[in-house]
Amino acid sequence: MNGPEILFYIPIFGGLPVTETLRNTWIVMAILILLSLWLTSGMKMQGISKKQVVVEQGVKMLYQMVEDTMGKDKLFFAPYIGTLFLFVLFSNLMGMFAMRAPTADLNTTAGLILIYFMLNQYFAIKCHGLAGRLKGFVEPIPVMLPLNIVGEFSTPISMALRLFGNIASGIVITSLIYQALTWVSNLVFGGITAFPVFAVGIPAVLSIYFDVFTDVMQAYIVTMLTMVFLAMAMD
Amino acid sequence: MEKAIVLGCSALGAGIAMIAGLGPGIGQGYAAGKAAEAVGRQPEAAGTVTRTLLTGCAVAESTGIYSLLIALTLIFVNPLVGML
Amino acid sequence: MDNLFLSLGYMPFISIDWTIIAQLLNTLILFLVLKKLLFGRVKQIIDARQAEVDKMYSDADAAMTEADRLKNLYADSVAGARDEAQRIVADARKTAEDQSEAILDEARTAASNMLAKAESEIASEKKKAVNEIKDEISDIAIMIAEKVVEKEITPADHEKLIADFIDRVGE
């Protein structure tokens, strides 16, 4: 099992590898930007089209969810949460189109969670003040200090690893299934054709669980956890 | 020869690491059972219960994911071979 | 081992390299673009519509309040008019009653006056008549007395005659 393929090197700092991950991220970004351009084109106040109803309903749902989970005073997070969800969802779903999902690379998930971590620290200090923030580490008892510090870092690390692990294991399992089906095909039809007959329809059915379900689920979960932990850090 | 031993032990280690998958399985099953009870008791709160269940399962899954990552690292990255 | 992977053109399965910075920047750029293009615009439309709806509602509320106020005003003025009418009718009736009372009183007074006058006239006439009769009686008595004196009647007859006469005339 290989990591992301290196496409070319940027000749600075001794050659920065540009990988499949980056290319697929750019594809996802392009899709999302074009999609939002298309979705928001021709928006009107009255006599709205079906497209606009859908996109408005989606945005309303997003704001409602942020309000329910984080509270009314943190509604300004909604665009970030929405971006996170859309980016992770589309990145996860890239795996269905025979491209390596950007989230199957630890760099992507770590980058996402790094943003979350910085936001978390910034708003925690902004809401509680530096002194209150430091005091929070020795609560409820000072003995908890090491645990609290570990907990502060383990939450984002586990979030990054969870997303990466789920998507990467999906890739591993899909490739294992392909290998197994190719092996069975060769066993059964080995004398007739080298084409892996069984590998045509069956993976699609399995990918409904391993790709679609897990992908949507993980996008939802990473968004949800980001909201919950941000709200917890601020309250 | 040494490399073969390390590779074989890495594979064994990966398999042993995945024993940790038991924990999240039991934990998530227990959580799902409790959630089913909660929905049975309060069907109108099904949405909230499901949301909490999913979030809780995601957190409970962490240990399983860690072991999975260790197994994947042992198999695909082979960090121990580089130490020879 | 890393070199082996790189020479094959693949990154390790699990690795952290400069891609993390690139992805971080990618996400930030995507966030800024989507915030401006998607969420900002849609939220603006939703808010504008919400504001419009709120305005319509408040306008409708204001119109309703105004209508209520006018309705109350009309009801008040109608009630006032009714009271006024009742008052006028009552006044008129009272005036009429007073007037009829006054007229009746006047008539009654006049009637009683006339009655009293008539009675007093009757009384005076009667008195006059009685006086005249008495005069006549006395004349007649004198006449009778002259005749009695001429015809020589007993005092008893005399007396009886006078009494009879008075009785008959004095009725």
Short mmCIF file of C-alpha atoms in Angstrom, two decimals:
data_model
loop_
_atom_site.label_atom_id
_atom_site.label_comp_id
_atom_site.label_asym_id
_atom_site.label_seq_id
_atom_site.Cartn_x
_atom_site.Cartn_y
_atom_site.Cartn_z
CA MET A 1 0.00 0.00 0.00
CA ASN A 2 1.52 3.24 -1.10
CA GLY A 3 1.06 6.76 0.11
CA PRO A 4 -0.04 9.57 -2.20
CA GLU A 5 1.77 9.68 -5.50
CA ILE A 6 4.28 12.47 -6.05
CA LEU A 7 3.42 14.39 -9.18
CA PHE A 8 6.32 16.86 -9.36
CA TYR A 9 8.69 18.81 -7.18
CA ILE A 10 8.63 22.53 -6.57
CA PRO A 11 12.31 23.46 -6.85
CA ILE A 12 12.60 25.48 -3.64
CA PHE A 13 13.85 24.41 -0.21
CA GLY A 14 15.44 21.39 -1.79
CA GLY A 15 12.34 20.31 -3.69
CA LEU A 16 8.85 20.33 -2.22
CA PRO A 17 6.88 17.33 -3.41
CA VAL A 18 3.48 18.12 -4.87
CA THR A 19 1.40 15.04 -4.27
CA GLU A 20 -1.88 13.57 -5.41
CA THR A 21 -3.32 14.89 -2.19
CA LEU A 22 -2.63 18.47 -3.16
CA ARG A 23 -3.93 18.01 -6.69
CA ASN A 24 -7.14 16.41 -5.44
CA THR A 25 -7.54 19.17 -2.86
CA TRP A 26 -7.33 21.72 -5.63
CA ILE A 27 -9.92 19.76 -7.60
CA VAL A 28 -12.21 19.73 -4.56
CA MET A 29 -11.67 23.45 -4.08
CA ALA A 30 -12.42 24.13 -7.73
CA ILE A 31 -15.58 22.00 -7.57
CA LEU A 32 -16.77 23.75 -4.43
CA ILE A 33 -16.04 27.24 -5.73
CA LEU A 34 -17.68 26.58 -9.09
CA LEU A 35 -20.61 24.93 -7.33
CA SER A 36 -21.10 27.90 -5.04
CA LEU A 37 -20.82 30.27 -8.00
CA TRP A 38 -23.45 28.28 -9.85
CA LEU A 39 -25.67 27.91 -6.81
CA THR A 40 -25.61 31.58 -5.92
CA SER A 41 -26.00 32.86 -9.47
CA GLY A 42 -29.29 34.56 -10.23
CA MET A 43 -30.47 34.67 -6.67
CA LYS A 44 -33.62 36.71 -6.23
CA MET A 45 -35.78 37.89 -3.38
CA GLN A 46 -39.02 36.63 -4.88
CA GLY A 47 -40.05 33.98 -7.36
CA ILE A 48 -37.05 31.87 -6.43
CA SER A 49 -35.90 28.83 -8.38
CA LYS A 50 -35.67 25.29 -7.01
CA LYS A 51 -31.91 25.60 -6.95
CA GLN A 52 -32.14 28.63 -4.70
CA VAL A 53 -34.66 26.93 -2.43
CA VAL A 54 -32.23 24.04 -1.97
CA VAL A 55 -29.21 26.21 -1.27
CA GLU A 56 -31.15 28.50 1.06
CA GLN A 57 -32.55 25.53 2.93
CA GLY A 58 -29.05 24.12 3.27
CA VAL A 59 -27.62 27.35 4.62
CA LYS A 60 -30.57 27.72 6.98
CA MET A 61 -30.03 24.18 8.25
CA LEU A 62 -26.36 24.94 8.79
CA TYR A 63 -27.12 28.05 10.81
CA GLN A 64 -29.81 26.19 12.75
CA MET A 65 -27.38 23.38 13.55
CA VAL A 66 -24.67 25.80 14.67
CA GLU A 67 -27.21 27.62 16.82
CA ASP A 68 -28.47 24.38 18.38
CA THR A 69 -25.02 22.99 19.05
CA MET A 70 -22.98 26.07 19.91
CA GLY A 71 -25.50 28.68 20.96
CA LYS A 72 -26.79 31.88 19.44
CA ASP A 73 -23.74 33.97 20.33
CA LYS A 74 -21.43 31.77 18.23
CA LEU A 75 -23.33 31.97 14.95
CA PHE A 76 -20.35 33.67 13.32
CA PHE A 77 -18.68 30.23 13.22
CA ALA A 78 -21.28 28.99 10.74
CA PRO A 79 -19.31 29.80 7.54
CA TYR A 80 -16.24 28.05 8.94
CA ILE A 81 -18.28 25.04 10.03
CA GLY A 82 -20.01 24.90 6.67
CA THR A 83 -16.71 25.12 4.80
CA LEU A 84 -15.24 22.40 7.00
CA PHE A 85 -18.20 20.11 6.37
CA LEU A 86 -18.30 20.67 2.61
CA PHE A 87 -14.54 20.33 2.25
CA VAL A 88 -14.31 17.13 4.28
CA LEU A 89 -17.41 15.66 2.64
CA PHE A 90 -16.25 16.31 -0.92
CA SER A 91 -12.71 15.25 -0.06
CA ASN A 92 -13.97 11.98 1.39
CA LEU A 93 -16.19 11.35 -1.60
CA MET A 94 -13.25 11.79 -4.00
CA GLY A 95 -12.41 8.17 -3.20
CA MET A 96 -15.54 7.11 -5.07
CA PHE A 97 -14.27 8.61 -8.29
CA ALA A 98 -11.10 6.53 -8.39
CA MET A 99 -9.05 9.41 -6.99
CA ARG A 100 -7.17 9.32 -3.71
CA ALA A 101 -9.22 11.22 -1.14
CA PRO A 102 -7.29 14.20 0.21
CA THR A 103 -8.43 13.23 3.70
CA ALA A 104 -6.68 9.89 3.32
CA ASP A 105 -3.48 11.86 3.88
CA LEU A 106 -2.57 12.73 7.44
CA ASN A 107 -1.33 16.13 6.23
CA THR A 108 -4.81 17.21 5.21
CA THR A 109 -6.56 16.18 8.38
CA ALA A 110 -3.72 17.55 10.51
CA GLY A 111 -3.93 20.84 8.61
CA LEU A 112 -7.67 21.02 9.19
CA ILE A 113 -7.30 20.23 12.85
CA LEU A 114 -4.43 22.69 13.19
CA ILE A 115 -6.85 25.43 12.14
CA TYR A 116 -9.35 24.12 14.68
CA PHE A 117 -6.63 24.04 17.35
CA MET A 118 -5.60 27.64 16.69
CA LEU A 119 -9.22 28.78 16.69
CA ASN A 120 -9.78 26.89 19.91
CA GLN A 121 -6.83 28.49 21.69
CA TYR A 122 -7.60 31.95 20.33
CA PHE A 123 -11.24 31.97 21.36
CA ALA A 124 -10.57 30.25 24.68
CA ILE A 125 -8.12 33.01 25.60
CA LYS A 126 -10.42 35.66 24.16
CA CYS A 127 -13.37 34.42 26.20
CA HIS A 128 -11.65 33.65 29.49
CA GLY A 129 -8.56 35.85 29.38
CA LEU A 130 -5.06 34.42 29.61
CA ALA A 131 -5.22 34.12 33.39
CA GLY A 132 -8.59 32.38 33.33
CA ARG A 133 -7.37 30.07 30.61
CA LEU A 134 -4.28 29.08 32.63
CA LYS A 135 -6.40 28.72 35.74
CA GLY A 136 -8.64 26.30 33.83
CA PHE A 137 -5.72 23.87 33.66
CA VAL A 138 -5.53 23.43 37.44
CA GLU A 139 -9.23 22.79 37.86
CA PRO A 140 -10.89 21.00 39.58
CA ILE A 141 -7.68 20.15 41.50
CA PRO A 142 -4.06 21.10 40.72
CA VAL A 143 -3.12 17.42 40.42
CA MET A 144 -5.12 17.36 37.19
CA LEU A 145 -2.63 19.72 35.52
CA PRO A 146 -0.72 17.11 33.46
CA LEU A 147 -3.96 15.38 32.47
CA ASN A 148 -5.51 18.66 31.40
CA ILE A 149 -2.49 19.58 29.31
CA VAL A 150 -2.46 16.15 27.68
CA GLY A 151 -6.20 16.42 27.12
CA GLU A 152 -5.74 19.79 25.48
CA PHE A 153 -3.52 18.25 22.82
CA SER A 154 -4.97 14.77 22.61
CA THR A 155 -8.40 16.02 21.51
CA PRO A 156 -7.22 17.63 18.25
CA ILE A 157 -4.73 14.84 17.61
CA SER A 158 -7.42 12.21 18.03
CA MET A 159 -9.74 14.21 15.76
CA ALA A 160 -7.10 14.34 13.02
CA LEU A 161 -6.21 10.68 13.42
CA ARG A 162 -9.88 9.63 13.50
CA LEU A 163 -10.70 11.24 10.19
CA PHE A 164 -7.49 10.04 8.60
CA GLY A 165 -7.84 6.53 10.01
CA ASN A 166 -11.40 6.11 8.82
CA ILE A 167 -10.77 7.29 5.29
CA ALA A 168 -7.41 5.58 4.94
CA SER A 169 -8.79 2.31 6.24
CA GLY A 170 -11.55 2.68 3.66
CA ILE A 171 -8.89 2.88 0.96
CA VAL A 172 -7.03 -0.11 2.40
CA ILE A 173 -10.20 -2.17 2.60
CA THR A 174 -11.25 -1.21 -0.92
CA SER A 175 -7.86 -2.19 -2.30
CA LEU A 176 -7.95 -5.42 -0.32
CA ILE A 177 -11.36 -6.22 -1.79
CA TYR A 178 -10.08 -5.53 -5.30
CA GLN A 179 -7.10 -7.78 -4.71
CA ALA A 180 -9.25 -10.54 -3.28
CA LEU A 181 -11.78 -10.33 -6.10
CA THR A 182 -9.01 -10.33 -8.70
CA TRP A 183 -7.54 -13.39 -7.03
CA VAL A 184 -10.91 -15.18 -7.06
CA SER A 185 -11.46 -14.17 -10.69
CA ASN A 186 -8.10 -15.58 -11.65
CA LEU A 187 -8.88 -18.76 -9.74
CA VAL A 188 -12.23 -19.27 -11.49
CA PHE A 189 -11.67 -17.79 -14.93
CA GLY A 190 -7.86 -17.93 -14.87
CA GLY A 191 -7.70 -20.22 -17.93
CA ILE A 192 -10.23 -18.16 -19.92
CA THR A 193 -9.40 -14.49 -19.34
CA ALA A 194 -7.02 -12.40 -17.26
CA PHE A 195 -9.72 -9.77 -16.76
CA PRO A 196 -10.90 -9.67 -13.10
CA VAL A 197 -14.57 -10.45 -13.71
CA PHE A 198 -15.69 -10.29 -10.08
CA ALA A 199 -14.05 -6.90 -9.57
CA VAL A 200 -16.62 -5.16 -11.76
CA GLY A 201 -19.88 -4.86 -9.76
CA ILE A 202 -19.24 -6.15 -6.27
CA PRO A 203 -16.91 -3.36 -5.04
CA ALA A 204 -19.55 -0.79 -5.94
CA VAL A 205 -22.01 -2.40 -3.53
CA LEU A 206 -19.40 -2.62 -0.77
CA SER A 207 -18.27 0.94 -1.38
CA ILE A 208 -21.76 2.13 -0.47
CA TYR A 209 -20.87 1.22 3.10
CA PHE A 210 -17.12 1.70 3.13
CA ASP A 211 -17.14 4.90 1.12
CA VAL A 212 -20.46 6.72 1.12
CA PHE A 213 -21.67 5.87 4.61
CA THR A 214 -18.30 6.28 6.32
CA ASP A 215 -17.50 9.41 4.30
CA VAL A 216 -20.70 11.25 5.13
CA MET A 217 -20.54 10.03 8.70
CA GLN A 218 -16.98 11.17 9.24
CA ALA A 219 -17.64 14.55 7.64
CA TYR A 220 -20.59 14.97 9.98
CA ILE A 221 -18.65 13.78 13.01
CA VAL A 222 -15.61 15.96 12.46
CA THR A 223 -17.90 18.97 11.98
CA MET A 224 -19.93 18.10 15.04
CA LEU A 225 -16.88 17.54 17.24
CA THR A 226 -15.33 20.79 16.06
CA MET A 227 -18.52 22.63 17.01
CA VAL A 228 -18.86 20.90 20.38
CA PHE A 229 -15.25 21.39 21.42
CA LEU A 230 -15.15 25.00 20.23
CA ALA A 231 -18.31 25.76 22.15
CA MET A 232 -16.92 23.97 25.21
CA ALA A 233 -13.69 25.93 25.04
CA MET A 234 -15.58 29.21 24.85
CA ASP A 235 -18.22 28.61 27.51
CA MET B 1 17.26 -12.57 7.53
CA GLU B 2 17.02 -9.87 10.15
CA LYS B 3 14.75 -7.90 7.84
CA ALA B 4 12.48 -10.88 7.39
CA ILE B 5 12.19 -11.33 11.16
CA VAL B 6 11.39 -7.66 11.65
CA LEU B 7 8.83 -7.73 8.86
CA GLY B 8 7.18 -10.83 10.23
CA CYS B 9 7.10 -9.42 13.75
CA SER B 10 5.66 -6.19 12.38
CA ALA B 11 2.85 -8.14 10.77
CA LEU B 12 2.26 -10.02 14.03
CA GLY B 13 2.33 -6.74 15.93
CA ALA B 14 -0.22 -5.30 13.53
CA GLY B 15 -2.51 -8.24 14.13
CA ILE B 16 -2.09 -8.00 17.89
CA ALA B 17 -2.68 -4.25 17.77
CA MET B 18 -6.05 -4.81 16.18
CA ILE B 19 -7.19 -6.69 19.31
CA ALA B 20 -7.86 -3.18 20.57
CA GLY B 21 -10.77 -3.19 18.14
CA LEU B 22 -12.64 -5.22 20.77
CA GLY B 23 -12.93 -2.25 23.09
CA PRO B 24 -14.68 0.21 20.80
CA GLY B 25 -16.90 -2.63 19.53
CA ILE B 26 -18.15 -3.41 23.03
CA GLY B 27 -18.33 0.24 24.00
CA GLN B 28 -20.23 1.30 20.91
CA GLY B 29 -22.59 -1.64 21.23
CA TYR B 30 -23.31 -0.67 24.81
CA ALA B 31 -23.81 2.97 23.82
CA ALA B 32 -26.12 1.98 20.96
CA GLY B 33 -28.12 -0.23 23.32
CA LYS B 34 -28.50 2.61 25.78
CA ALA B 35 -29.49 4.92 22.93
CA ALA B 36 -32.12 2.43 21.80
CA GLU B 37 -33.46 2.35 25.37
CA ALA B 38 -33.52 6.12 25.46
CA VAL B 39 -35.38 6.32 22.14
CA GLY B 40 -37.81 3.69 23.39
CA ARG B 41 -38.45 5.71 26.50
CA GLN B 42 -38.61 9.08 24.76
CA PRO B 43 -39.33 8.63 21.05
CA GLU B 44 -39.72 12.37 20.55
CA ALA B 45 -36.05 12.91 21.48
CA ALA B 46 -34.84 10.46 18.83
CA GLY B 47 -33.00 13.16 16.86
CA THR B 48 -31.02 14.42 19.83
CA VAL B 49 -30.28 10.90 21.05
CA THR B 50 -29.03 9.85 17.63
CA ARG B 51 -26.82 12.91 17.39
CA THR B 52 -25.37 12.30 20.83
CA LEU B 53 -24.90 8.62 20.04
CA LEU B 54 -22.98 9.37 16.85
CA THR B 55 -20.73 11.89 18.56
CA GLY B 56 -20.16 9.57 21.49
CA CYS B 57 -19.42 6.64 19.20
CA ALA B 58 -16.93 8.78 17.29
CA VAL B 59 -15.13 9.58 20.52
CA ALA B 60 -15.28 5.97 21.72
CA GLU B 61 -13.88 4.89 18.39
CA SER B 62 -10.63 6.74 19.06
CA THR B 63 -8.80 3.82 20.64
CA GLY B 64 -9.84 1.56 17.81
CA ILE B 65 -8.58 4.11 15.30
CA TYR B 66 -5.27 4.38 17.15
CA SER B 67 -4.75 0.65 17.01
CA LEU B 68 -5.76 0.64 13.36
CA LEU B 69 -3.21 3.34 12.60
CA ILE B 70 -0.52 1.44 14.45
CA ALA B 71 -1.36 -1.65 12.45
CA LEU B 72 -1.34 0.28 9.19
CA THR B 73 1.96 1.90 10.09
CA LEU B 74 3.50 -1.44 10.96
CA ILE B 75 2.38 -2.97 7.70
CA PHE B 76 2.77 -0.18 5.18
CA VAL B 77 5.39 2.16 6.59
CA ASN B 78 7.60 -0.46 8.27
CA PRO B 79 9.31 1.94 10.64
CA LEU B 80 11.14 -0.90 12.41
CA VAL B 81 12.96 -1.98 9.26
CA GLY B 82 14.62 1.39 9.07
CA MET B 83 16.11 0.87 12.52
CA LEU B 84 18.19 -2.10 11.45
CA MET C 1 13.16 3.29 3.28
CA ASP C 2 11.87 6.82 2.74
CA ASN C 3 14.24 7.17 -0.16
CA LEU C 4 12.86 4.01 -1.67
CA PHE C 5 9.34 5.39 -1.61
CA LEU C 6 10.39 8.76 -2.95
CA SER C 7 12.35 7.21 -5.79
CA LEU C 8 9.27 5.27 -6.76
CA GLY C 9 7.31 8.51 -6.77
CA TYR C 10 5.20 7.83 -3.69
CA MET C 11 5.01 9.43 -0.30
CA PRO C 12 4.91 7.18 2.78
CA PHE C 13 1.43 6.01 3.79
CA ILE C 14 1.58 8.01 7.01
CA SER C 15 3.74 11.09 6.96
CA ILE C 16 3.81 14.71 7.91
CA ASP C 17 5.61 17.06 5.55
CA TRP C 18 5.19 20.48 4.04
CA THR C 19 1.81 19.40 2.59
CA ILE C 20 0.29 20.18 6.00
CA ILE C 21 1.09 23.87 5.50
CA ALA C 22 -0.25 23.75 1.95
CA GLN C 23 -3.46 22.10 3.12
CA LEU C 24 -3.86 24.58 5.93
CA LEU C 25 -3.55 27.44 3.45
CA ASN C 26 -5.86 25.66 0.99
CA THR C 27 -8.51 25.31 3.67
CA LEU C 28 -8.17 28.94 4.69
CA ILE C 29 -8.48 30.09 1.08
CA LEU C 30 -11.48 27.84 0.55
CA PHE C 31 -13.03 29.19 3.74
CA LEU C 32 -12.56 32.80 2.67
CA VAL C 33 -13.89 32.16 -0.84
CA LEU C 34 -16.87 30.13 0.30
CA LYS C 35 -17.66 32.61 3.05
CA LYS C 36 -17.80 35.37 0.47
CA LEU C 37 -19.38 33.49 -2.41
CA LEU C 38 -21.73 31.01 -0.79
CA PHE C 39 -22.56 31.66 2.84
CA GLY C 40 -22.28 35.42 2.72
CA ARG C 41 -24.48 35.80 -0.31
CA VAL C 42 -27.08 33.25 0.69
CA LYS C 43 -27.20 34.55 4.25
CA GLN C 44 -27.60 38.08 2.89
CA ILE C 45 -30.57 37.00 0.79
CA ILE C 46 -32.11 35.10 3.69
CA ASP C 47 -31.60 38.01 6.06
CA ALA C 48 -32.99 40.46 3.52
CA ARG C 49 -36.06 38.31 3.05
CA GLN C 50 -36.40 37.87 6.78
CA ALA C 51 -36.16 41.63 7.23
CA GLU C 52 -38.76 42.10 4.51
CA VAL C 53 -41.08 39.59 6.13
CA ASP C 54 -40.54 41.21 9.52
CA LYS C 55 -41.26 44.59 7.99
CA MET C 56 -44.42 43.27 6.37
CA TYR C 57 -45.50 41.81 9.67
CA SER C 58 -44.78 44.99 11.56
CA ASP C 59 -46.56 46.98 8.84
CA ALA C 60 -49.54 44.67 9.10
CA ASP C 61 -49.43 45.01 12.87
CA ALA C 62 -49.31 48.78 12.59
CA ALA C 63 -52.20 48.74 10.13
CA MET C 64 -54.14 46.47 12.46
CA THR C 65 -53.46 48.76 15.40
CA GLU C 66 -54.53 51.76 13.32
CA ALA C 67 -57.68 49.94 12.24
CA ASP C 68 -58.41 49.02 15.83
CA ARG C 69 -57.88 52.60 16.87
CA LEU C 70 -60.23 53.86 14.14
CA LYS C 71 -62.74 51.19 15.00
CA ASN C 72 -62.69 52.21 18.64
CA LEU C 73 -62.95 55.82 17.60
CA TYR C 74 -66.00 55.08 15.45
CA ALA C 75 -67.53 52.95 18.12
CA ASP C 76 -66.94 55.73 20.61
CA SER C 77 -68.44 58.35 18.33
CA VAL C 78 -71.39 56.12 17.47
CA ALA C 79 -71.97 55.48 21.16
CA GLY C 80 -71.63 59.24 21.76
CA ALA C 81 -74.15 59.96 19.05
CA ARG C 82 -76.53 57.45 20.50
CA ASP C 83 -76.13 58.97 23.95
CA GLU C 84 -76.62 62.41 22.45
CA ALA C 85 -79.76 61.27 20.67
CA GLN C 86 -81.06 59.67 23.81
CA ARG C 87 -80.27 62.80 25.71
CA ILE C 88 -82.05 64.96 23.15
CA VAL C 89 -85.06 62.67 23.12
CA ALA C 90 -85.09 62.61 26.90
CA ASP C 91 -84.77 66.37 26.99
CA ALA C 92 -87.57 66.79 24.51
CA ARG C 93 -89.74 64.37 26.38
CA LYS C 94 -89.00 66.15 29.63
CA THR C 95 -89.72 69.52 28.10
CA ALA C 96 -92.93 68.19 26.62
CA GLU C 97 -93.92 66.67 29.92
CA ASP C 98 -93.09 69.87 31.73
CA GLN C 99 -95.04 71.86 29.23
CA SER C 100 -98.03 69.55 29.32
CA GLU C 101 -97.84 69.62 33.10
CA ALA C 102 -97.73 73.37 33.06
CA ILE C 103 -100.61 73.57 30.62
CA LEU C 104 -102.57 71.09 32.66
CA ASP C 105 -101.84 73.02 35.85
CA GLU C 106 -102.85 76.21 34.20
CA ALA C 107 -106.03 74.67 32.89
CA ARG C 108 -106.73 73.11 36.22
CA THR C 109 -106.13 76.41 37.99
CA ALA C 110 -108.27 78.23 35.50
CA ALA C 111 -111.01 75.66 35.87
CA SER C 112 -110.91 75.79 39.65
CA ASN C 113 -110.90 79.58 39.47
CA MET C 114 -113.87 79.51 37.20
CA LEU C 115 -115.55 77.02 39.45
CA ALA C 116 -114.88 79.12 42.50
CA LYS C 117 -116.05 82.19 40.71
CA ALA C 118 -119.16 80.42 39.53
CA GLU C 119 -119.79 79.10 43.01
CA SER C 120 -119.34 82.51 44.57
CA GLU C 121 -121.61 83.99 41.92
CA ILE C 122 -124.15 81.31 42.59
CA ALA C 123 -123.80 81.93 46.28
CA SER C 124 -124.21 85.68 45.88
CA GLU C 125 -127.13 85.16 43.47
CA LYS C 126 -128.70 82.83 45.97
CA LYS C 127 -128.13 85.27 48.74
CA LYS C 128 -129.53 88.01 46.59
CA ALA C 129 -132.51 85.87 45.74
CA VAL C 130 -132.98 84.90 49.36
CA ASN C 131 -132.75 88.56 50.31
CA GLU C 132 -135.20 89.50 47.59
CA ILE C 133 -137.52 86.75 48.70
CA LYS C 134 -137.13 87.83 52.27
CA ASP C 135 -137.93 91.35 51.21
CA GLU C 136 -140.91 90.08 49.29
CA ILE C 137 -141.89 87.88 52.19
CA SER C 138 -141.69 90.73 54.54
CA ASP C 139 -143.69 92.79 52.06
CA ILE C 140 -146.18 89.99 51.78
CA ALA C 141 -146.17 89.59 55.53
CA ILE C 142 -146.83 93.21 55.94
CA MET C 143 -149.56 92.88 53.34
CA ILE C 144 -150.94 89.85 55.05
CA ALA C 145 -150.70 91.60 58.34
CA GLU C 146 -152.60 94.51 56.93
CA LYS C 147 -155.18 92.10 55.59
CA VAL C 148 -155.25 90.20 58.85
CA VAL C 149 -155.68 93.39 60.67
CA GLU C 150 -158.51 94.16 58.34
CA LYS C 151 -160.13 90.68 58.46
CA GLU C 152 -159.47 90.04 62.17
CA ILE C 153 -157.77 86.69 62.28
CA THR C 154 -156.55 84.89 65.33
CA PRO C 155 -152.94 85.18 66.28
CA ALA C 156 -152.66 81.42 65.77
CA ASP C 157 -153.85 81.65 62.26
CA HIS C 158 -151.51 84.44 61.71
CA GLU C 159 -148.53 82.61 62.89
CA LYS C 160 -149.42 79.52 60.97
CA LEU C 161 -149.79 81.48 57.84
CA ILE C 162 -146.37 83.10 58.15
CA ALA C 163 -144.66 79.84 58.92
CA ASP C 164 -146.24 78.07 56.04
CA PHE C 165 -145.30 80.77 53.73
CA ILE C 166 -141.73 80.98 54.83
CA ASP C 167 -141.41 77.28 54.63
CA ARG C 168 -142.66 77.21 51.13
CA VAL C 169 -140.62 80.10 49.87
CA GLY C 170 -137.48 79.44 51.90
CA GLU C 171 -136.88 76.10 50.24
#
